[in-house]
Coordinates of C-alpha atoms and ligand atoms in Angstrom, one line a residue:
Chain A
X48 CA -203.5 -68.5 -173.5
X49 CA -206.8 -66.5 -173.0
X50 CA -206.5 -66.1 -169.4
X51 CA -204.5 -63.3 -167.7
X52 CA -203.2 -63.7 -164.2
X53 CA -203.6 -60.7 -161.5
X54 CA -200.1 -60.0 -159.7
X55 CA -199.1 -57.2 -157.7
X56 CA -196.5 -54.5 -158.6
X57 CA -193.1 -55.0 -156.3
X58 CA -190.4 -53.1 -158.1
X59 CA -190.1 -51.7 -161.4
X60 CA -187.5 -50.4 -163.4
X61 CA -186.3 -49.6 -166.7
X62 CA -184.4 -52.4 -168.7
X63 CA -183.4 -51.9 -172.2
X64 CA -185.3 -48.7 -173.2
X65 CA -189.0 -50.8 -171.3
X66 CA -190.4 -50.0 -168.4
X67 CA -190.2 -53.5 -166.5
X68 CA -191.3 -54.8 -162.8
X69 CA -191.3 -57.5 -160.5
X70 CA -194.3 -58.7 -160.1
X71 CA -195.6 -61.2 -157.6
X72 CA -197.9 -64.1 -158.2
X73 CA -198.8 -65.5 -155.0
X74 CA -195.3 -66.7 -153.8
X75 CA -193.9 -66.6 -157.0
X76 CA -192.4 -63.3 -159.0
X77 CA -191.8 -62.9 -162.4
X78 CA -190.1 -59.9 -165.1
X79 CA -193.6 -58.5 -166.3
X80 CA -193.5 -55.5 -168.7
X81 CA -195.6 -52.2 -167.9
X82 CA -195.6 -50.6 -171.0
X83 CA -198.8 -51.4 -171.7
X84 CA -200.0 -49.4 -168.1
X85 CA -198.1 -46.9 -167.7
X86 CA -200.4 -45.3 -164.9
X87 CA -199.4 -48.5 -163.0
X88 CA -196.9 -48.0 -159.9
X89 CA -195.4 -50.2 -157.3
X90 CA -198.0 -51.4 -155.3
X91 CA -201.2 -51.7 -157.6
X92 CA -202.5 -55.0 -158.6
X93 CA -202.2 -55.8 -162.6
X94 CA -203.4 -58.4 -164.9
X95 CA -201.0 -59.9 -166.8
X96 CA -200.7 -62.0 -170.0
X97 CA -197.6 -63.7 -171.6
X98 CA -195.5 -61.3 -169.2
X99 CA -197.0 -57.9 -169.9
X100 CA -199.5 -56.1 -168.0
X101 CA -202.6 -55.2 -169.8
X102 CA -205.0 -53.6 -166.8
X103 CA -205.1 -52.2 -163.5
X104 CA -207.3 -54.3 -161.4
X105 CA -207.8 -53.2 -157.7
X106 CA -206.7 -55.5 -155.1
X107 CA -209.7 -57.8 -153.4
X108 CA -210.7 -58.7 -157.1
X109 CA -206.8 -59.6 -157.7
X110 CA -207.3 -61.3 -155.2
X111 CA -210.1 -63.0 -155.5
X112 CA -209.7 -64.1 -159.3
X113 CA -205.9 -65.5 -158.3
X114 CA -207.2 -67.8 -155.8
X115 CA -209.8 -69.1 -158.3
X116 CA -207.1 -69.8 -161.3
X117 CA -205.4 -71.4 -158.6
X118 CA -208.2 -73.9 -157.6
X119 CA -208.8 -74.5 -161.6
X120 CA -205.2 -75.4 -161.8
X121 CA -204.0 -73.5 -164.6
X122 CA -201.6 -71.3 -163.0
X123 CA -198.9 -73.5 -164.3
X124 CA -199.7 -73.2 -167.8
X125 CA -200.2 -69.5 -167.5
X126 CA -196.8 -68.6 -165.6
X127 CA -194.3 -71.3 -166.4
X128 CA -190.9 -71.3 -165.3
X129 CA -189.0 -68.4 -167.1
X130 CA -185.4 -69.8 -166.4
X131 CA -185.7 -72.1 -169.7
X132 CA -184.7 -69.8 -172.4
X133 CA -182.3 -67.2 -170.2
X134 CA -180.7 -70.2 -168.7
X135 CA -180.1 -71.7 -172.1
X136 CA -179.4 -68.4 -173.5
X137 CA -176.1 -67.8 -171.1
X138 CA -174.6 -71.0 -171.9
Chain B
X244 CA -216.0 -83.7 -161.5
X245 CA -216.0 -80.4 -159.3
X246 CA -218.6 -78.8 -158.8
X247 CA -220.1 -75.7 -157.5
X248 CA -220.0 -76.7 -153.9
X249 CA -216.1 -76.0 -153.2
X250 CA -216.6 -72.2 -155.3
X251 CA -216.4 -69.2 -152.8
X252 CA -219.1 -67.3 -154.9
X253 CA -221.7 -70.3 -154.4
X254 CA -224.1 -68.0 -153.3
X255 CA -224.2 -65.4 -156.2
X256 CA -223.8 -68.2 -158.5
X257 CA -227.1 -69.8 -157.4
X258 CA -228.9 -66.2 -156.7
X259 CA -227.7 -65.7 -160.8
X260 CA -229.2 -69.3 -162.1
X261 CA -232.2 -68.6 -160.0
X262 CA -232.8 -65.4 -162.2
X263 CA -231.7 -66.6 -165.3
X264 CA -234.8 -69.5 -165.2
X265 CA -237.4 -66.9 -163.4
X266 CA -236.5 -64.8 -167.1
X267 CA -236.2 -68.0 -169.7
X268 CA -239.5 -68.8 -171.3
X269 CA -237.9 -70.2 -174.9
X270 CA -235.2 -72.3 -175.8
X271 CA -231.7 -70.2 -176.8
X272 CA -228.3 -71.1 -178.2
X273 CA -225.3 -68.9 -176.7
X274 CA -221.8 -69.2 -177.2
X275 CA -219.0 -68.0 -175.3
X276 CA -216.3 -67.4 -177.8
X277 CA -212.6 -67.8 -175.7
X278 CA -211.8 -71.4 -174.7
X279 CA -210.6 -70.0 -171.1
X280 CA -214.1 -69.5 -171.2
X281 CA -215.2 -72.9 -171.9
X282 CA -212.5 -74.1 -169.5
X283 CA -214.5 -72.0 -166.6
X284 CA -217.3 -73.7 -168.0
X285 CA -216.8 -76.7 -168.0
X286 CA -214.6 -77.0 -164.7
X287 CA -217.7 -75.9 -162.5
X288 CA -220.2 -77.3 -164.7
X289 CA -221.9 -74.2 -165.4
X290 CA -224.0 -75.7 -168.1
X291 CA -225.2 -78.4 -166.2
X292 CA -226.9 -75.7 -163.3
X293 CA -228.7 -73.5 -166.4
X294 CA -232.1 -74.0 -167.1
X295 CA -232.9 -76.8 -169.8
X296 CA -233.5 -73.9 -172.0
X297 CA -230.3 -72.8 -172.9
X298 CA -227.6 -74.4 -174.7
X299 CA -224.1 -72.9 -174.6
X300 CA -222.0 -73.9 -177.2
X301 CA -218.3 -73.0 -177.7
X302 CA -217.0 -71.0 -180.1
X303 CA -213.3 -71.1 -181.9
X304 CA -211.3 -69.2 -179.2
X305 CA -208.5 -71.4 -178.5
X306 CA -205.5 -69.6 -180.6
X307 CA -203.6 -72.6 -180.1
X308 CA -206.6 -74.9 -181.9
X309 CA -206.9 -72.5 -184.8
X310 CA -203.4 -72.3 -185.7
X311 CA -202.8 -73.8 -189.2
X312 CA -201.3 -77.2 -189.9
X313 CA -199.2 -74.9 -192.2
X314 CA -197.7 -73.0 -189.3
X315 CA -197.6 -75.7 -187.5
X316 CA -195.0 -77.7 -190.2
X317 CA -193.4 -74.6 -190.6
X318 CA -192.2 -74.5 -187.3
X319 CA -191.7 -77.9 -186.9
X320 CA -189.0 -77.9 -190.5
X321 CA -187.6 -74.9 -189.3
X322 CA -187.0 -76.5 -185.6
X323 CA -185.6 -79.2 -187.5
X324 CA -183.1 -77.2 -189.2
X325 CA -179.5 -76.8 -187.3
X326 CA -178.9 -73.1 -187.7
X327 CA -182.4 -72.3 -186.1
X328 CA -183.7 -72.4 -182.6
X329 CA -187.1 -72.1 -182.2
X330 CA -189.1 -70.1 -179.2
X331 CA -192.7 -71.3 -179.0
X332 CA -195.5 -70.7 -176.2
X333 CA -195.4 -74.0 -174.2
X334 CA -199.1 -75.2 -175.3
X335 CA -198.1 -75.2 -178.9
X336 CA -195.7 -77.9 -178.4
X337 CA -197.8 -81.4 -178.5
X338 CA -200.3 -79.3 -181.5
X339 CA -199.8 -82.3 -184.0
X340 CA -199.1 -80.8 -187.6
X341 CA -199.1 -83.2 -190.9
X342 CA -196.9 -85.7 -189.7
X343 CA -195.3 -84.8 -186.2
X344 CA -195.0 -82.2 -183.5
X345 CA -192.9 -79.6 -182.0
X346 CA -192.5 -82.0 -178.8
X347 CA -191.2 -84.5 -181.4
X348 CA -188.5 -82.6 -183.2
X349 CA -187.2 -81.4 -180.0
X350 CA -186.8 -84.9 -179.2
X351 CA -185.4 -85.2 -182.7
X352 CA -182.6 -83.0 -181.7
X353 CA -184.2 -79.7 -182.5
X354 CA -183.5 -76.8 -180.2
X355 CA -187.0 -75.9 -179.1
X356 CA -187.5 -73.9 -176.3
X357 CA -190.4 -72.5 -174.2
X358 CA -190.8 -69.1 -173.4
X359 CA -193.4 -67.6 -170.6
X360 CA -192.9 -64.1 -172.7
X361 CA -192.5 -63.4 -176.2
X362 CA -189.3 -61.0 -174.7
X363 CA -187.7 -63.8 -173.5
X364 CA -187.4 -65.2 -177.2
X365 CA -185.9 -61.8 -177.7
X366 CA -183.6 -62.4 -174.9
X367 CA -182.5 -65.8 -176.5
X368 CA -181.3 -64.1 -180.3
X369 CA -179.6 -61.3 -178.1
X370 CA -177.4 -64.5 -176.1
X371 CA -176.9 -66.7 -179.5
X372 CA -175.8 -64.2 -181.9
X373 CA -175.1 -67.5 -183.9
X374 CA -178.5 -68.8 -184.1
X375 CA -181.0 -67.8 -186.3
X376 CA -184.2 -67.7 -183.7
X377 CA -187.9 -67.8 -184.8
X378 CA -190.7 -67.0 -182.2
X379 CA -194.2 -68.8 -183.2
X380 CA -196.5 -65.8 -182.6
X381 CA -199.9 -67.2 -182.5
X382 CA -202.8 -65.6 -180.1
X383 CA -205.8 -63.0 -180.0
X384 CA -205.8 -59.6 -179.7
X385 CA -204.6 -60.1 -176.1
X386 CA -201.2 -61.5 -177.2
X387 CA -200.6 -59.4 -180.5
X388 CA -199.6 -56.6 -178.5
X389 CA -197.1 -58.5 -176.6
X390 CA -195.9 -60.2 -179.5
X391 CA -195.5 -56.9 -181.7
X392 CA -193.7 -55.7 -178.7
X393 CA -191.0 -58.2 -179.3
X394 CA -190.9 -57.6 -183.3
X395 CA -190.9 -53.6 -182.1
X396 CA -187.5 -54.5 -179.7
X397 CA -185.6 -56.6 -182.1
X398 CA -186.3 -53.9 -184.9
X399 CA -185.2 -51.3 -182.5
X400 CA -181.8 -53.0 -181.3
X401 CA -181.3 -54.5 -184.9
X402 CA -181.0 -57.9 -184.1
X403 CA -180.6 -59.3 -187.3
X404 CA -180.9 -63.5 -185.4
X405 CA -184.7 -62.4 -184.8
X406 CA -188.2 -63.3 -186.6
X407 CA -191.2 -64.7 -186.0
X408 CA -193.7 -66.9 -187.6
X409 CA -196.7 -65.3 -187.3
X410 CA -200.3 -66.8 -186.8
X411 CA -202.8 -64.1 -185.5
X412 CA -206.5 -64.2 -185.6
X413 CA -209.0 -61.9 -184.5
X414 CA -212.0 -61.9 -182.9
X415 CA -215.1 -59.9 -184.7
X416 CA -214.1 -61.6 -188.4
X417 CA -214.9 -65.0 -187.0
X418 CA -217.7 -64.3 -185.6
X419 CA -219.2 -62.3 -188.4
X420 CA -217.9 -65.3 -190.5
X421 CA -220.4 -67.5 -188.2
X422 CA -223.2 -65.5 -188.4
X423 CA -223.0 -65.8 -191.9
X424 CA -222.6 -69.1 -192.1
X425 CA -225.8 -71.1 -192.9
X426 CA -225.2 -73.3 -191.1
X427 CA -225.4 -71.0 -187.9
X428 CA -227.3 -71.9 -184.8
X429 CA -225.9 -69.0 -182.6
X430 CA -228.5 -66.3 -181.1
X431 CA -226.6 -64.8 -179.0
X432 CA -222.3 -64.1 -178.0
X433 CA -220.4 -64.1 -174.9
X434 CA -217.5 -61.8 -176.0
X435 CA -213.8 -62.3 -174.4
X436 CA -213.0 -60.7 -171.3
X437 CA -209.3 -59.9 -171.9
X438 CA -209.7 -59.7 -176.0
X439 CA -211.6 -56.3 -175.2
X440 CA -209.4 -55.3 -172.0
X441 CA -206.8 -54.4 -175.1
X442 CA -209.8 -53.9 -178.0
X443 CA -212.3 -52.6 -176.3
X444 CA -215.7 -53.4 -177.4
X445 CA -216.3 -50.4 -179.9
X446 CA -215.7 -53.0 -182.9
X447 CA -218.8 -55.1 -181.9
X448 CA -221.4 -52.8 -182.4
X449 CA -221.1 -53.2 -186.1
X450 CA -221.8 -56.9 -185.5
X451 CA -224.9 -55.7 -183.3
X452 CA -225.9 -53.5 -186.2
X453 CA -225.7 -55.6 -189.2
X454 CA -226.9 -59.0 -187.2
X455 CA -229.0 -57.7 -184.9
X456 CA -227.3 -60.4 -182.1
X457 CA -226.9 -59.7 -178.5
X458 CA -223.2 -59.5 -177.8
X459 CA -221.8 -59.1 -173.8
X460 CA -218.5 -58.6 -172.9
X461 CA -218.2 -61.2 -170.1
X462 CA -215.5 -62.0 -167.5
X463 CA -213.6 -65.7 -167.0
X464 CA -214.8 -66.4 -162.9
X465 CA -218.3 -68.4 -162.8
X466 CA -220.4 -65.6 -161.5
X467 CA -219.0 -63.8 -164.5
X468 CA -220.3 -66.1 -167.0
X469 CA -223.9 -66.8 -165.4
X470 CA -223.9 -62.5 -165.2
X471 CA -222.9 -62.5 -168.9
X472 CA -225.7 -65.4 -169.6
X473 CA -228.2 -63.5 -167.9
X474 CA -227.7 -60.4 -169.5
X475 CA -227.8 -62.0 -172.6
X476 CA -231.3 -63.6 -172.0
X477 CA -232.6 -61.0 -170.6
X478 CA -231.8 -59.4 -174.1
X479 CA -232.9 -62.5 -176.1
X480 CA -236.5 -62.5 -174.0
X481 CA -237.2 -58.9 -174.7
X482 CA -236.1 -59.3 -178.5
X483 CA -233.2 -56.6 -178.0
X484 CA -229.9 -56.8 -179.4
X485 CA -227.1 -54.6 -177.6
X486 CA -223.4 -54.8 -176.9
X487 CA -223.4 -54.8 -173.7
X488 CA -220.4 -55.0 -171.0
X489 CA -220.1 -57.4 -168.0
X490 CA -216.7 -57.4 -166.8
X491 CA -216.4 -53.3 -166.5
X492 CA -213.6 -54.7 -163.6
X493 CA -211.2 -54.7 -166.8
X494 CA -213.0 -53.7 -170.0
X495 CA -213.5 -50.2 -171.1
X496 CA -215.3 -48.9 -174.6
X497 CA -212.0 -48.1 -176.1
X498 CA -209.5 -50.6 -174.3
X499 CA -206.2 -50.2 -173.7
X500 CA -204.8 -47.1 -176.3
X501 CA -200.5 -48.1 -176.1
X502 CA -201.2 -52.0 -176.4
X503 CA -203.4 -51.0 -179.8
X504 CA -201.1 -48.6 -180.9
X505 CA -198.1 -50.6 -180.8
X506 CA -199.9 -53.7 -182.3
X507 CA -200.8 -51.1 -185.1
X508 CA -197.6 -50.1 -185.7
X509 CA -196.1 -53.9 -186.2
X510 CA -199.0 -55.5 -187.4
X511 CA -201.7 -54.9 -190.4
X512 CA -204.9 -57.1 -191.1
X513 CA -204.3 -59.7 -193.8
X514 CA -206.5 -63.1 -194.8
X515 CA -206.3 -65.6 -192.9
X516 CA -206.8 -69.5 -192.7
X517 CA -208.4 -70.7 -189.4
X518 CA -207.8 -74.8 -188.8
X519 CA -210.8 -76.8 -189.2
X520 CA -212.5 -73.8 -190.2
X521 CA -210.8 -72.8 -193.3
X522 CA -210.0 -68.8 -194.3
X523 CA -211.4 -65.9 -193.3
X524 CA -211.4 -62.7 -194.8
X525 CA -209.2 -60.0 -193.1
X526 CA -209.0 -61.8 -189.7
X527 CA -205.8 -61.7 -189.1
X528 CA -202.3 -60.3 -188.5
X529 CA -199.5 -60.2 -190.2
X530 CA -195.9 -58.0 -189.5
X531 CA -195.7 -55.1 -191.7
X532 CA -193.4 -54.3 -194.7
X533 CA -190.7 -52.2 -192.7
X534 CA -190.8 -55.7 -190.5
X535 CA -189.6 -57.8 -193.2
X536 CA -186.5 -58.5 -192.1
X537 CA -188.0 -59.9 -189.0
X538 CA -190.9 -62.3 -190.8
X539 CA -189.8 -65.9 -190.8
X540 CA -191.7 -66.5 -193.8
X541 CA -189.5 -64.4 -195.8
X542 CA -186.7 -64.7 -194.0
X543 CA -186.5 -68.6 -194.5
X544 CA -187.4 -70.4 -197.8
X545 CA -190.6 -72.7 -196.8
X546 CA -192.2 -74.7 -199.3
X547 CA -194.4 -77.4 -197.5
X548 CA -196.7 -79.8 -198.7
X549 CA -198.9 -80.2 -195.8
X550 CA -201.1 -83.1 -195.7
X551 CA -205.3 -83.2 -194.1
X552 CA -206.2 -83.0 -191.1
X553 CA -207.4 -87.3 -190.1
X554 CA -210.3 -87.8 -191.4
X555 CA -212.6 -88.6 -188.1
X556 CA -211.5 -85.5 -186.5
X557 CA -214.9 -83.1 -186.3
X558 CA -212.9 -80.0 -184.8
X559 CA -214.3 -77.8 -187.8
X560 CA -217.9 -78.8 -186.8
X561 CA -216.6 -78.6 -182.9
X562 CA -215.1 -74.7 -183.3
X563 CA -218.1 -73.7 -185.0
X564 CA -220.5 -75.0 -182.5
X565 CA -222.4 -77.5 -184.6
X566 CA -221.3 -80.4 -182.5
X567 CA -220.1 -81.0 -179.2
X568 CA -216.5 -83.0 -178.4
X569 CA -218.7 -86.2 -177.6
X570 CA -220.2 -86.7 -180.6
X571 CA -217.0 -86.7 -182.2
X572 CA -216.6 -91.0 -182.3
X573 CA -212.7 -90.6 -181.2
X574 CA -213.1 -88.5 -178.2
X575 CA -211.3 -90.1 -175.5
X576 CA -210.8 -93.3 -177.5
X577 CA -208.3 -92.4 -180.1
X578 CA -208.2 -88.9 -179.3
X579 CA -206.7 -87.7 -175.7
X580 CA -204.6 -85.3 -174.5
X581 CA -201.6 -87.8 -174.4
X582 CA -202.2 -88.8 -178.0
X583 CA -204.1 -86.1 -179.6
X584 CA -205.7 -86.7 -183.2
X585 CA -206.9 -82.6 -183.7
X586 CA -205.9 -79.6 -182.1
X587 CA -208.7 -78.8 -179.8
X588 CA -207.9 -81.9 -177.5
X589 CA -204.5 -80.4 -177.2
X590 CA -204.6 -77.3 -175.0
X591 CA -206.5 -76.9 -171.8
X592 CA -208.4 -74.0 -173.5
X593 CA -209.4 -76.4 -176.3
X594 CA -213.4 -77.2 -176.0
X595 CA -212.2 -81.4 -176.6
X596 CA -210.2 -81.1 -173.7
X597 CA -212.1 -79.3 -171.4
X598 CA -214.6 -81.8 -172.1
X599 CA -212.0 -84.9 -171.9
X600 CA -210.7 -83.2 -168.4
X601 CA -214.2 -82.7 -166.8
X602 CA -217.1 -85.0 -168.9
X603 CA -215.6 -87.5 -169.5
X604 CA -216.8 -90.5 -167.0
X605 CA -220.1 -88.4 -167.3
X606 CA -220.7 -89.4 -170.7
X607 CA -219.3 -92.6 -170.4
X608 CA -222.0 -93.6 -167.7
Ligands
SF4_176 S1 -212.1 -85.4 -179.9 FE1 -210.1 -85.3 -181.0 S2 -210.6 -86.1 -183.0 FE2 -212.5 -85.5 -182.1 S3 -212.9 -83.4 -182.8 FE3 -211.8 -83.3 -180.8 S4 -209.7 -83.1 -181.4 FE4 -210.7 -83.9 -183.2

């Protein structure tokens, strides 16, 4: 819960008055919220922590630092699956 | 165990330990403060390459360690309750409280659910307008913002089905709380990476000031931490104290200005009880007045007797750095992740079960 993964910008948009993106974590993509970044655009690499962005980080380093949470194995704790609750949710 | 060997930055790593013992001539104590931290730590055996000298001992940044029983059979009674459903951060859910768990209630029949994203517990009272649903808001400064986000959206579309029970602690209060402590063996602080990628790191200087400690903003990736430990001897050997900043890659002097601002407007700084430490004055968050209608604590009615923590857990001494998880006599007997007895063996940032993950045949043999 201390760790913040790096992910890189594919889409963004606006979603109930936030400004939202898509963000891809090595093959996976997940809802991440840019409000934080506003400078960010589609494209740049950003950390992110329980779905928001919190930096701009440039793209070796993203890199660099996703391949190592990988190897520690805690990528799994840090981006879980996300259909839980909105699954639920619609029922 | 893994070691060094398989890490990329091998290289820097062993240029960085190399300097570290050229510049050690006394014995230090250092602690790294977040339990990601630790994790990194322990997981390439960092503290095994440093000099003899040095002893790195880990601090009480696990948010999920220092939540209070309290909290913890708050949310378990509310989860229980068959109006409520109950959004909590997946690592919470095997934190044993008084008499149970979260993992247990759900089990129980209690609608639990795990969110990645403190919006998606948003999402969930916008879809059951019939549910009365409580997000468990624990974390550092790197989650408040997030969290107040969600308090800030639910206020906004008046979502009446929305609180949270909130357990925020900050970073500076605890550790002027254990350099005050008599107790205190600490020279010297690694301070978290992504805590100060929102805070910044103007707030440590007054901790610089008034204990004349070293204090370096350091990074999560090995060559991050050996960096940050070698900045901080270097400090130590030439009797200087200065807040100094490792990972620049994320970290600026002010931090990040709309994550504070909006964790400003949602939050103010109240008391607040750290477990196995006890309270701490003004180190930590809770929602403010015009939040109300969104705080679970007034929203709900909860009276709870809580009941001790078991008796030969040593997590207080553990958080503090005054032991380490092996000397505690149910490490990895009793105590495992599977079956934990205290908090800290619960979580993977937890210093017991970073310890139980990578030590333990070490210290058995
Ligand atoms: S090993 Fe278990 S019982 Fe011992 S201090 Fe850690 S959490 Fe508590």
């Amino acid at each position: 819960m201390c760790l913040a993964v790096p992910g890189k910008i594919v889409s963004a948009e606006e979603c109930n008055g936030l400004r939202s993106a898509r963000v891809q974590f090595g093959g996976i993509t997940r809802q991440v919220s840019l409000d934080f970044v506003p400078e960010a655009a589609v494209g740049d690499y950003v950390l992110v922590h329980v779905g928001f962005a919190i930096s701009v980080v440039n793209a070796e380093e993203a890199q660099r630092t996703y391949q190592l949470l990988e190897e520690m194995g805690v990528l799994e704790e840090e981006l879980p699956q996300e259909a839980e609750v909105a699954d639920e949710g619609r029922r | 165990m893994k070691y060094l060997d398989e890490y990329r930055d091998e290289r820097i790593a062993h240029g960085l330990v190399a300097e570290i013992t050229r510049c050690v001539t006394r014995p230090w104590v250092l602690m790294e403060i977040c339990g990601g931290q630790t994790h990194t730590i322990m997981r390439y055996g960092l503290d095994e390459l440093l000099p003899p000298e040095i002893e790195l001992v880990h601090g009480p940044g696990c948010p999920v360690c220092v939540t209070p029983l309290e909290t913890i059979d708050k949310a378990i009674a509310l989860a229980l309750r068959p109006d409520v459903t109950l959004v909590s951060y997946g690592d919470m859910l095997r934190v044993p409280g008084s008499n149970s768990d979260l993992f247990r209630a759900k089990a129980q029949g209690g609608d639990v659910r795990i969110a990645y994203s403190p919006l998606e517990a948003v999402k969930v009272a916008r879809a059951n307008p019939d549910r009365k649903v409580v997000f468990l808001a624990i974390g550092f400064e790197t989650t408040a913002p997030p969290n107040a986000m969600a308090a800030f959206q639910a206020k906004r579309e008046g979502l009446k089905n929305f609180s949270m029970l909130v357990s925020h602690v900050l970073v500076p209060p605890a550790i002027r709380a254990l350099m005050t402590s008599r107790q205190n063996r600490v020279q010297a602080f690694i301070a978290p990476g992504h805590v100060c990628t929102v805070m910044g790191f103007q707030e440590y200087e007054a901790l610089v000031r008034d204990f004349a400690v070293p204090i370096v903003v350091g990074g999560f990736e090995p060559a991050d931490l050996l960096e940050a430990v070698l900045m901080l001897v270097k400090q130590l050997e030439q009797g200087e104290a200065r807040i100094e900043n490792q990972y620049v890659r994320s970290v600026s002097y002010a931090g990040n200005l709309a994550a504070q601002q909006i964790m400003k407007e949602v939050f103010e700084v109240a008391d607040q009880k750290w477990r196995g430490i006890g309270p701490i004055p003004n180190s930590g968050l809770r929602l403010r007045e015009e939040y109300r209608a969104h705080d679970a604590n007034k929203v709900f009615d909860l009276q709870l007797v809580t009941a001790d923590e078991p008796a030969e857990c040593i997590s207080a001494m553990v958080l503090q750095g005054l032991k380490k998880p092996t000397d505690c006599p149910a490490f990895a007997m009793r105590c495992t992740p599977e079956n934990p007895l205290g908090a800290p063996m619960v979580s993977a940032e937890g210093a017991c079960a970073a310890y139980y993950h990578y030590r333990r045949h070490t210290v058995a043999s």
